[in-house]
mmCIF file of C-alpha atoms in Angstrom:
data_model
loop_
_atom_site.group_PDB
_atom_site.id
_atom_site.type_symbol
_atom_site.label_atom_id
_atom_site.label_comp_id
_atom_site.label_asym_id
_atom_site.label_seq_id
_atom_site.Cartn_x
_atom_site.Cartn_y
_atom_site.Cartn_z
ATOM 1 C CA MET W 1086 93.651 130.604 78.354
ATOM 2 C CA THR W 1087 93.689 128.615 81.564
ATOM 3 C CA ASP W 1088 96.102 125.693 81.748
ATOM 4 C CA ARG W 1089 93.171 123.459 82.589
ATOM 5 C CA ILE W 1090 91.483 121.790 79.634
ATOM 6 C CA ARG W 1091 87.935 123.137 79.542
ATOM 7 C CA PHE W 1092 85.312 121.125 77.746
ATOM 8 C CA GLY W 1093 81.584 120.596 77.492
ATOM 9 C CA LEU W 1094 79.761 117.303 77.694
ATOM 10 C CA VAL W 1095 76.663 116.005 75.911
ATOM 11 C CA GLY W 1096 74.915 113.161 77.703
ATOM 12 C CA ALA W 1097 74.120 111.980 81.212
ATOM 13 C CA GLY W 1098 74.619 108.228 81.084
ATOM 14 C CA GLY W 1099 77.119 105.902 82.670
ATOM 15 C CA ARG W 1100 79.985 106.925 80.388
ATOM 16 C CA SER W 1101 79.356 110.583 81.175
ATOM 17 C CA ASP W 1102 79.673 109.669 84.850
ATOM 18 C CA PHE W 1103 82.938 107.921 83.985
ATOM 19 C CA PHE W 1104 84.472 111.067 82.456
ATOM 20 C CA LEU W 1105 83.134 113.290 85.225
ATOM 21 C CA ARG W 1106 84.824 111.098 87.832
ATOM 22 C CA ILE W 1107 88.107 111.486 85.975
ATOM 23 C CA ALA W 1108 87.719 115.263 85.810
ATOM 24 C CA ARG W 1109 86.917 115.381 89.526
ATOM 25 C CA ARG W 1110 90.068 113.391 90.347
ATOM 26 C CA MET W 1111 92.242 115.612 88.126
ATOM 27 C CA PRO W 1112 90.987 119.142 88.907
ATOM 28 C CA LYS W 1113 94.300 120.750 87.931
ATOM 29 C CA HIS W 1114 93.992 119.295 84.443
ATOM 30 C CA PHE W 1115 90.292 119.338 83.547
ATOM 31 C CA GLU W 1116 87.237 121.529 83.999
ATOM 32 C CA VAL W 1117 83.815 120.435 82.788
ATOM 33 C CA VAL W 1118 82.315 123.799 81.883
ATOM 34 C CA CYS W 1119 78.781 122.702 81.097
ATOM 35 C CA ILE W 1120 76.721 119.583 80.356
ATOM 36 C CA GLN W 1121 73.772 119.285 77.996
ATOM 37 C CA VAL W 1122 70.979 117.004 79.223
ATOM 38 C CA ARG W 1123 67.729 117.140 77.232
ATOM 39 C CA ASP W 1124 65.401 116.102 80.062
ATOM 40 C CA PRO W 1125 65.020 119.076 82.481
ATOM 41 C CA VAL W 1126 64.272 116.869 85.484
ATOM 42 C CA LYS W 1127 67.209 114.566 84.818
ATOM 43 C CA GLY W 1128 69.361 117.596 84.068
ATOM 44 C CA GLN W 1129 68.600 119.220 87.410
ATOM 45 C CA ALA W 1130 69.341 115.982 89.231
ATOM 46 C CA TYR W 1131 72.621 115.724 87.327
ATOM 47 C CA ALA W 1132 73.537 119.315 88.193
ATOM 48 C CA ASN W 1133 72.896 118.645 91.869
ATOM 49 C CA ARG W 1134 74.823 115.401 91.819
ATOM 50 C CA TRP W 1135 77.951 116.688 90.072
ATOM 51 C CA GLN W 1136 77.770 120.375 91.016
ATOM 52 C CA VAL W 1137 78.165 121.486 87.410
ATOM 53 C CA SER W 1138 76.271 123.778 85.087
ATOM 54 C CA VAL W 1139 73.611 121.922 83.074
ATOM 55 C CA VAL W 1140 71.601 123.165 80.085
ATOM 56 C CA ASN W 1141 68.864 121.426 78.123
ATOM 57 C CA THR W 1142 69.708 122.339 74.523
ATOM 58 C CA LEU W 1143 72.793 122.073 72.366
ATOM 59 C CA PRO W 1144 72.772 125.763 71.316
ATOM 60 C CA GLU W 1145 72.878 126.740 74.990
ATOM 61 C CA LEU W 1146 75.926 124.543 75.496
ATOM 62 C CA LEU W 1147 77.711 125.886 72.427
ATOM 63 C CA GLU W 1148 77.149 129.473 73.578
ATOM 64 C CA ARG W 1149 79.710 128.940 76.323
ATOM 65 C CA GLU W 1150 82.800 130.780 75.105
ATOM 66 C CA GLU W 1151 85.144 128.932 77.456
ATOM 67 C CA LEU W 1152 84.751 125.612 75.648
ATOM 68 C CA GLU W 1153 87.803 124.165 73.912
ATOM 69 C CA PHE W 1154 85.895 121.127 72.684
ATOM 70 C CA VAL W 1155 82.758 119.096 73.319
ATOM 71 C CA LEU W 1156 82.783 115.482 74.459
ATOM 72 C CA VAL W 1157 79.842 113.561 72.974
ATOM 73 C CA SER W 1158 78.779 110.704 75.246
ATOM 74 C CA VAL W 1159 75.321 109.623 74.120
ATOM 75 C CA SER W 1160 73.698 106.374 73.022
ATOM 76 C CA GLN W 1161 75.013 104.764 69.843
ATOM 77 C CA PRO W 1162 71.820 105.422 67.834
ATOM 78 C CA ALA W 1163 72.025 109.141 68.674
ATOM 79 C CA ALA W 1164 75.780 109.640 68.356
ATOM 80 C CA ALA W 1165 76.237 110.473 64.662
ATOM 81 C CA GLU W 1166 73.503 113.122 64.652
ATOM 82 C CA VAL W 1167 74.836 114.821 67.786
ATOM 83 C CA ILE W 1168 78.426 114.716 66.504
ATOM 84 C CA ALA W 1169 77.337 116.303 63.229
ATOM 85 C CA SER W 1170 75.322 118.990 65.021
ATOM 86 C CA VAL W 1171 78.322 120.024 67.117
ATOM 87 C CA ALA W 1172 81.044 119.629 64.487
ATOM 88 C CA SER W 1173 79.119 121.581 61.846
ATOM 89 C CA THR W 1174 79.377 124.693 64.052
ATOM 90 C CA GLY W 1175 83.178 124.526 63.987
ATOM 91 C CA MET W 1176 83.469 123.255 67.559
ATOM 92 C CA PRO W 1177 86.038 120.425 67.917
ATOM 93 C CA VAL W 1178 84.435 117.135 68.946
ATOM 94 C CA LEU W 1179 85.761 114.245 70.985
ATOM 95 C CA THR W 1180 83.287 111.410 70.673
ATOM 96 C CA GLU W 1181 82.791 108.163 72.476
ATOM 97 C CA THR W 1182 83.008 105.008 70.384
ATOM 98 C CA PRO W 1183 81.730 104.229 67.859
ATOM 99 C CA PRO W 1184 81.205 107.549 66.048
ATOM 100 C CA GLY W 1185 78.443 105.999 63.930
ATOM 101 C CA GLN W 1186 76.535 102.748 63.758
ATOM 102 C CA THR W 1187 76.367 102.340 59.984
ATOM 103 C CA VAL W 1188 78.651 102.928 57.019
ATOM 104 C CA ALA W 1189 76.233 105.617 55.818
ATOM 105 C CA GLU W 1190 76.563 107.521 59.106
ATOM 106 C CA LEU W 1191 80.349 107.199 59.003
ATOM 107 C CA GLU W 1192 80.387 108.518 55.431
ATOM 108 C CA GLN W 1193 78.256 111.517 56.415
ATOM 109 C CA LEU W 1194 80.631 112.386 59.249
ATOM 110 C CA THR W 1195 83.602 111.891 56.931
ATOM 111 C CA ALA W 1196 82.138 114.461 54.551
ATOM 112 C CA LEU W 1197 82.129 116.956 57.422
ATOM 113 C CA THR W 1198 85.809 116.324 58.145
ATOM 114 C CA HIS W 1199 86.630 116.828 54.465
ATOM 115 C CA ASN W 1200 85.090 120.280 54.912
ATOM 116 C CA GLY W 1201 87.259 121.032 57.938
ATOM 117 C CA ALA W 1202 85.358 119.572 60.896
ATOM 118 C CA HIS W 1203 87.596 118.448 63.764
ATOM 119 C CA ILE W 1204 86.342 115.089 65.058
ATOM 120 C CA GLN W 1205 88.465 112.839 67.238
ATOM 121 C CA VAL W 1206 87.472 109.479 68.717
ATOM 122 C CA ALA W 1207 88.011 108.539 72.375
ATOM 123 C CA GLU W 1208 89.269 105.040 71.570
ATOM 124 C CA GLN W 1209 90.975 104.579 74.900
ATOM 125 C CA TYR W 1210 92.113 100.956 74.875
ATOM 126 C CA GLN W 1211 95.320 101.763 72.998
ATOM 127 C CA PHE W 1212 96.250 104.042 75.914
ATOM 128 C CA GLN W 1213 95.712 101.531 78.711
ATOM 129 C CA PRO W 1214 99.172 101.059 80.251
ATOM 130 C CA LEU W 1215 99.902 97.475 79.245
ATOM 131 C CA HIS W 1216 98.421 97.847 75.761
ATOM 132 C CA ALA W 1217 100.330 101.101 75.242
ATOM 133 C CA ALA W 1218 103.551 99.350 76.264
ATOM 134 C CA ARG W 1219 102.876 96.462 73.894
ATOM 135 C CA ILE W 1220 102.189 98.814 70.997
ATOM 136 C CA ALA W 1221 105.388 100.739 71.740
ATOM 137 C CA LEU W 1222 107.404 97.507 71.769
ATOM 138 C CA ALA W 1223 105.832 96.422 68.486
ATOM 139 C CA ARG W 1224 107.108 99.701 67.029
ATOM 140 C CA ASP W 1225 110.641 99.825 68.445
ATOM 141 C CA GLY W 1226 112.148 97.222 66.108
ATOM 142 C CA ARG W 1227 113.274 94.468 68.427
ATOM 143 C CA LEU W 1228 110.478 92.151 67.229
ATOM 144 C CA GLY W 1229 111.403 92.793 63.604
ATOM 145 C CA ASP W 1230 108.531 93.106 61.154
ATOM 146 C CA ILE W 1231 105.201 92.445 62.868
ATOM 147 C CA THR W 1232 103.442 89.500 61.258
ATOM 148 C CA GLN W 1233 100.575 88.578 63.567
ATOM 149 C CA ALA W 1234 98.481 89.866 66.460
ATOM 150 C CA GLN W 1235 96.036 87.792 68.475
ATOM 151 C CA VAL W 1236 93.871 90.006 70.651
ATOM 152 C CA SER W 1237 91.401 88.777 73.238
ATOM 153 C CA ALA W 1238 91.030 91.887 75.358
ATOM 154 C CA ALA W 1239 88.038 93.981 74.300
ATOM 155 C CA HIS W 1240 84.808 93.753 72.345
ATOM 156 C CA GLY W 1241 84.022 94.933 68.830
ATOM 157 C CA TYR W 1242 85.665 98.126 67.623
ATOM 158 C CA HIS W 1243 87.881 98.285 70.739
ATOM 159 C CA GLY W 1244 89.441 94.902 70.025
ATOM 160 C CA VAL W 1245 89.717 95.704 66.316
ATOM 161 C CA SER W 1246 91.479 98.971 67.146
ATOM 162 C CA LEU W 1247 94.022 97.179 69.328
ATOM 163 C CA MET W 1248 94.662 94.595 66.627
ATOM 164 C CA ARG W 1249 95.166 97.270 63.958
ATOM 165 C CA ARG W 1250 97.470 99.305 66.194
ATOM 166 C CA MET W 1251 99.578 96.299 67.174
ATOM 167 C CA LEU W 1252 99.941 95.204 63.553
ATOM 168 C CA GLY W 1253 100.368 98.721 62.191
ATOM 169 C CA VAL W 1254 98.131 97.896 59.215
ATOM 170 C CA GLY W 1255 96.424 101.268 58.902
ATOM 171 C CA PHE W 1256 93.594 101.071 56.373
ATOM 172 C CA GLN W 1257 94.725 97.932 54.579
ATOM 173 C CA ASP W 1258 91.976 95.715 53.266
ATOM 174 C CA ALA W 1259 91.461 92.211 54.595
ATOM 175 C CA THR W 1260 89.507 89.018 54.191
ATOM 176 C CA ILE W 1261 87.582 88.217 57.366
ATOM 177 C CA HIS W 1262 86.325 84.832 58.550
ATOM 178 C CA ALA W 1263 84.191 85.087 61.710
ATOM 179 C CA PHE W 1264 82.052 82.758 63.758
ATOM 180 C CA GLY W 1265 80.564 82.433 67.228
ATOM 181 C CA VAL W 1266 81.011 79.766 69.887
ATOM 182 C CA GLU W 1267 78.763 79.142 72.883
ATOM 183 C CA SER W 1268 79.874 77.286 76.002
ATOM 184 C CA SER W 1269 78.884 77.040 79.655
ATOM 185 C CA LEU W 1270 80.505 79.008 82.483
ATOM 186 C CA LEU W 1271 79.871 79.226 86.216
ATOM 187 C CA ALA W 1272 78.502 82.725 86.804
ATOM 188 C CA SER W 1273 80.509 84.963 89.137
ATOM 189 C CA ARG W 1274 80.950 88.725 88.917
ATOM 190 C CA ARG W 1275 78.605 90.858 86.831
ATOM 191 C CA ARG W 1276 78.253 94.546 86.018
ATOM 192 C CA SER W 1277 75.276 95.092 88.305
ATOM 193 C CA ALA W 1278 75.058 92.220 90.796
ATOM 194 C CA ARG W 1279 76.501 88.855 91.707
ATOM 195 C CA PRO W 1280 74.447 85.667 91.455
ATOM 196 C CA ALA W 1281 72.890 84.589 94.740
ATOM 197 C CA ALA W 1282 73.901 80.962 94.218
ATOM 198 C CA ASP W 1283 76.113 78.884 91.956
ATOM 199 C CA GLN W 1284 74.609 78.690 88.502
ATOM 200 C CA PHE W 1285 75.905 78.005 85.013
ATOM 201 C CA GLU W 1286 75.204 80.425 82.193
ATOM 202 C CA ALA W 1287 75.849 80.546 78.459
ATOM 203 C CA SER W 1288 79.160 82.154 77.535
ATOM 204 C CA HIS W 1289 79.243 83.735 74.064
ATOM 205 C CA GLN W 1290 82.556 83.976 72.211
ATOM 206 C CA ILE W 1291 83.337 85.692 68.907
ATOM 207 C CA LEU W 1292 86.356 84.680 66.817
ATOM 208 C CA ALA W 1293 87.414 86.479 63.639
ATOM 209 C CA LEU W 1294 90.487 85.813 61.508
ATOM 210 C CA PHE W 1295 91.777 88.782 59.497
ATOM 211 C CA GLU W 1296 94.037 88.142 56.510
ATOM 212 C CA PHE W 1297 95.445 91.508 55.454
ATOM 213 C CA ASP W 1298 96.766 92.316 51.993
ATOM 214 C CA SER W 1299 100.238 92.841 53.488
ATOM 215 C CA GLY W 1300 100.388 89.157 54.450
ATOM 216 C CA GLN W 1301 99.907 89.996 58.124
ATOM 217 C CA SER W 1302 97.189 88.260 60.093
ATOM 218 C CA GLY W 1303 95.072 89.175 63.067
ATOM 219 C CA LEU W 1304 92.862 87.119 65.339
ATOM 220 C CA PHE W 1305 90.047 88.915 67.129
ATOM 221 C CA ASP W 1306 88.768 86.821 70.031
ATOM 222 C CA PHE W 1307 86.364 88.036 72.665
ATOM 223 C CA THR W 1308 84.069 86.422 75.207
ATOM 224 C CA TRP W 1309 81.575 88.787 76.783
ATOM 225 C CA ASP W 1310 82.299 87.423 80.271
ATOM 226 C CA GLN W 1311 85.867 88.755 80.121
ATOM 227 C CA TYR W 1312 85.117 92.233 81.447
ATOM 228 C CA TRP W 1313 83.766 90.858 84.734
ATOM 229 C CA SER W 1314 84.706 87.190 85.127
ATOM 230 C CA TRP W 1315 87.250 86.000 87.686
ATOM 231 C CA VAL W 1316 88.439 83.281 85.288
ATOM 232 C CA ARG W 1317 88.148 84.663 81.737
ATOM 233 C CA ALA W 1318 91.406 86.568 81.431
ATOM 234 C CA PRO W 1319 92.436 88.845 78.547
ATOM 235 C CA ARG W 1320 95.121 87.438 76.251
ATOM 236 C CA VAL W 1321 97.439 89.145 73.777
ATOM 237 C CA LEU W 1322 100.085 87.723 71.446
ATOM 238 C CA ILE W 1323 102.124 89.871 69.042
ATOM 239 C CA ARG W 1324 104.515 88.074 66.709
ATOM 240 C CA GLY W 1325 107.300 89.453 64.559
ATOM 241 C CA THR W 1326 110.126 88.122 62.436
ATOM 242 C CA ARG W 1327 112.566 88.319 65.363
ATOM 243 C CA GLY W 1328 110.408 87.628 68.419
ATOM 244 C CA GLU W 1329 107.060 87.951 70.144
ATOM 245 C CA ILE W 1330 105.154 89.427 73.047
ATOM 246 C CA VAL W 1331 103.040 86.996 75.038
ATOM 247 C CA GLN W 1332 100.923 88.699 77.682
ATOM 248 C CA ASP W 1333 103.425 90.671 79.789
ATOM 249 C CA ARG W 1334 106.707 89.227 78.504
ATOM 250 C CA ILE W 1335 108.772 89.957 75.412
ATOM 251 C CA ALA W 1336 111.204 87.474 73.841
ATOM 252 C CA TRP W 1337 113.362 88.249 70.812
ATOM 253 C CA LEU W 1338 116.516 87.247 68.976
ATOM 254 C CA ARG W 1339 119.252 89.867 69.070
ATOM 255 C CA ASP W 1340 120.942 87.627 66.515
ATOM 256 C CA SER W 1341 120.437 83.997 65.526
ATOM 257 C CA GLN W 1342 122.447 82.785 68.538
ATOM 258 C CA THR W 1343 121.395 85.313 71.194
ATOM 259 C CA PRO W 1344 117.885 84.947 72.614
ATOM 260 C CA MET W 1345 116.627 87.716 74.891
ATOM 261 C CA SER W 1346 113.646 87.681 77.235
ATOM 262 C CA LEU W 1347 112.328 90.350 79.604
ATOM 263 C CA PRO W 1348 109.113 90.994 81.554
ATOM 264 C CA LEU W 1349 106.955 94.056 81.085
ATOM 265 C CA GLU W 1350 107.291 95.223 84.677
ATOM 266 C CA ARG W 1351 104.454 97.277 86.134
ATOM 267 C CA VAL W 1352 105.582 100.016 88.544
ATOM 268 C CA ASP W 1353 102.984 101.296 91.025
ATOM 269 C CA GLY W 1354 103.320 103.702 93.923
ATOM 270 C CA GLY W 1355 101.787 103.271 97.350
ATOM 271 C CA ARG W 1356 102.603 99.590 97.748
ATOM 272 C CA LEU W 1357 104.520 97.738 100.464
ATOM 273 C CA GLY W 1358 104.406 100.671 102.854
ATOM 274 C CA PHE W 1359 105.572 103.316 100.371
ATOM 275 C CA LEU W 1360 103.795 106.521 101.434
ATOM 276 C CA GLU W 1361 103.512 108.440 98.151
ATOM 277 C CA GLY W 1362 99.899 107.332 97.654
ATOM 278 C CA TYR W 1363 98.541 104.662 95.351
ATOM 279 C CA HIS W 1364 98.871 105.362 91.632
ATOM 280 C CA HIS W 1365 100.425 103.855 88.540
ATOM 281 C CA HIS W 1366 103.832 105.129 87.392
ATOM 282 C CA GLY W 1367 104.408 103.159 84.214
ATOM 283 C CA ILE W 1368 105.863 100.017 82.676
ATOM 284 C CA GLN W 1369 109.534 99.124 82.361
ATOM 285 C CA VAL W 1370 111.321 96.589 80.179
ATOM 286 C CA GLY W 1371 114.789 96.065 81.580
ATOM 287 C CA GLU W 1372 116.298 99.502 82.240
ATOM 288 C CA GLU W 1373 113.901 101.310 79.913
ATOM 289 C CA TRP W 1374 110.579 102.995 80.603
ATOM 290 C CA ILE W 1375 108.373 101.723 77.774
ATOM 291 C CA TYR W 1376 105.312 103.531 79.101
ATOM 292 C CA ARG W 1377 104.891 106.432 81.530
ATOM 293 C CA ASN W 1378 101.519 107.294 83.014
ATOM 294 C CA PRO W 1379 100.590 110.877 82.055
ATOM 295 C CA THR W 1380 98.076 111.170 84.925
ATOM 296 C CA VAL W 1381 100.460 110.754 87.901
ATOM 297 C CA PRO W 1382 99.606 111.151 90.785
ATOM 298 C CA ALA W 1383 95.855 110.716 90.193
ATOM 299 C CA ARG W 1384 94.432 107.513 91.622
ATOM 300 C CA LEU W 1385 92.826 105.977 88.536
ATOM 301 C CA SER W 1386 92.143 102.520 87.145
ATOM 302 C CA ASP W 1387 93.875 101.544 83.903
ATOM 303 C CA ASP W 1388 90.756 102.318 81.866
ATOM 304 C CA GLU W 1389 90.404 105.687 83.596
ATOM 305 C CA ILE W 1390 94.070 106.427 82.875
ATOM 306 C CA ALA W 1391 93.428 105.660 79.208
ATOM 307 C CA ALA W 1392 90.328 107.860 79.011
ATOM 308 C CA ALA W 1393 92.137 110.689 80.814
ATOM 309 C CA ASP W 1394 94.927 110.304 78.263
ATOM 310 C CA CYS W 1395 92.338 110.825 75.508
ATOM 311 C CA LEU W 1396 91.207 114.058 77.184
ATOM 312 C CA LEU W 1397 94.797 115.252 77.594
ATOM 313 C CA ARG W 1398 95.596 114.479 73.960
ATOM 314 C CA MET W 1399 92.422 116.166 72.768
ATOM 315 C CA GLY W 1400 93.236 119.285 74.753
ATOM 316 C CA ALA W 1401 96.816 119.396 73.482
ATOM 317 C CA ASN W 1402 95.795 118.799 69.900
ATOM 318 C CA VAL W 1403 92.981 121.346 69.889
ATOM 319 C CA ARG W 1404 95.470 123.923 71.118
ATOM 320 C CA ALA W 1405 98.181 122.820 68.682
ATOM 321 C CA GLY W 1406 95.886 122.059 65.736
ATOM 322 C CA GLY W 1407 96.767 118.377 65.496
ATOM 323 C CA ARG W 1408 95.051 115.002 65.654
ATOM 324 C CA PHE W 1409 95.503 111.862 67.791
ATOM 325 C CA TYR W 1410 92.812 109.325 66.755
ATOM 326 C CA ASP W 1411 90.696 110.958 64.147
ATOM 327 C CA LEU W 1412 87.336 110.024 62.712
ATOM 328 C CA ALA W 1413 88.930 107.950 59.950
ATOM 329 C CA GLN W 1414 90.536 105.606 62.486
ATOM 330 C CA GLY W 1415 87.362 105.198 64.516
ATOM 331 C CA ALA W 1416 85.325 104.714 61.348
ATOM 332 C CA GLN W 1417 87.641 101.949 60.137
ATOM 333 C CA ASP W 1418 87.341 100.160 63.484
ATOM 334 C CA GLN W 1419 83.547 100.232 63.283
ATOM 335 C CA TYR W 1420 83.516 99.245 59.600
ATOM 336 C CA LEU W 1421 85.604 96.145 60.271
ATOM 337 C CA THR W 1422 83.381 95.314 63.245
ATOM 338 C CA LEU W 1423 80.344 95.447 60.959
ATOM 339 C CA LEU W 1424 82.126 93.020 58.625
ATOM 340 C CA ILE W 1425 82.750 90.637 61.533
ATOM 341 C CA GLU W 1426 79.013 90.709 62.219
ATOM 342 C CA GLU W 1427 78.253 90.123 58.525
ATOM 343 C CA SER W 1428 80.585 87.122 58.352
ATOM 344 C CA MET W 1429 79.009 85.645 61.482
ATOM 345 C CA ARG W 1430 75.514 86.222 60.116
ATOM 346 C CA THR W 1431 76.175 84.710 56.677
ATOM 347 C CA GLY W 1432 78.681 82.028 57.640
ATOM 348 C CA ALA W 1433 80.928 83.150 54.767
ATOM 349 C CA ALA W 1434 84.187 85.053 54.502
ATOM 350 C CA VAL W 1435 83.803 88.755 53.708
ATOM 351 C CA ARG W 1436 86.165 91.199 52.071
ATOM 352 C CA SER W 1437 86.748 94.789 53.147
ATOM 353 C CA ARG W 1438 86.892 97.553 50.542
ATOM 354 C CA PRO W 1439 88.504 101.013 50.561
ATOM 355 C CA GLN W 1440 86.183 103.535 52.202
ATOM 356 C CA ALA W 1441 85.765 107.292 51.888
ATOM 357 C CA TRP W 1442 87.548 108.019 55.171
ATOM 358 C CA ALA W 1443 90.669 106.062 54.176
ATOM 359 C CA GLY W 1444 91.565 108.301 51.248
#
């Protein structure tokens, strides 16, 4: 077996482009063996653009013996069916989020995993450098028992995943109170284009309070402008019985009379005349590396680093027979997101219940 992780890809949208760019920038680590694109014309254009093998049907893709797993990167309405089609053949699946849109779809996929299907979820936010460092610090004991996480960093299931990981609540049930707020914001950056002139637009914010059975609490807070706005910054607070993390600083009590405070220091190469080339090394707290970038020396954004980390973990775990963020975790994230939407729609608190994947 080659040292490179060799995988197939289903889909030809923007997220497929995202993973192909990562593979192109890390050729010693990844090889995209083949891509399935249903539309022959679009498939040929994709083959020409990326210089990769493209087929039009799933059986053709799965015939490729070199595949270690298949990455499913299709639209949300199509995802569960494609995942099931691949996983039912015994091929390991890494799927984009969410793995299913409805509880029924998540239950159907769960039944496959109970029969041995290997389905992992590319929930990358937990592997972004600063988030990964925060999660590691929440686990290392200096904050004491974690009591609260306030996360305003990502939408829907991504934000819920971060909150769950920072709290360490697993599949605990919770009462959820959610509502929306609308305000006005001067438009600036956007995904596709910038406004030609100053104009104010509606800014939509979602807030959801989670009260977990453990007594821990979580606040999900996301404004859709955050991904692109110059002035809507992400915010994270993690509180424990001995201290807290606020943004990129940790403060804790070593004992009742000894307060400690340190920054989460980002270390990048290629700055200030250093000639090693621009890339991210990791994050330090004091003398300790809390996070090390597994993609050095590839020149990647934080989100690309996180997605590459998912691919690396999937490759390692397929070869070793393990798991890193399995279907159950991704299903719980989506389930809680659906409950946020229900609470917003009804104006009432909702209560989560144990689900099939949490058994």
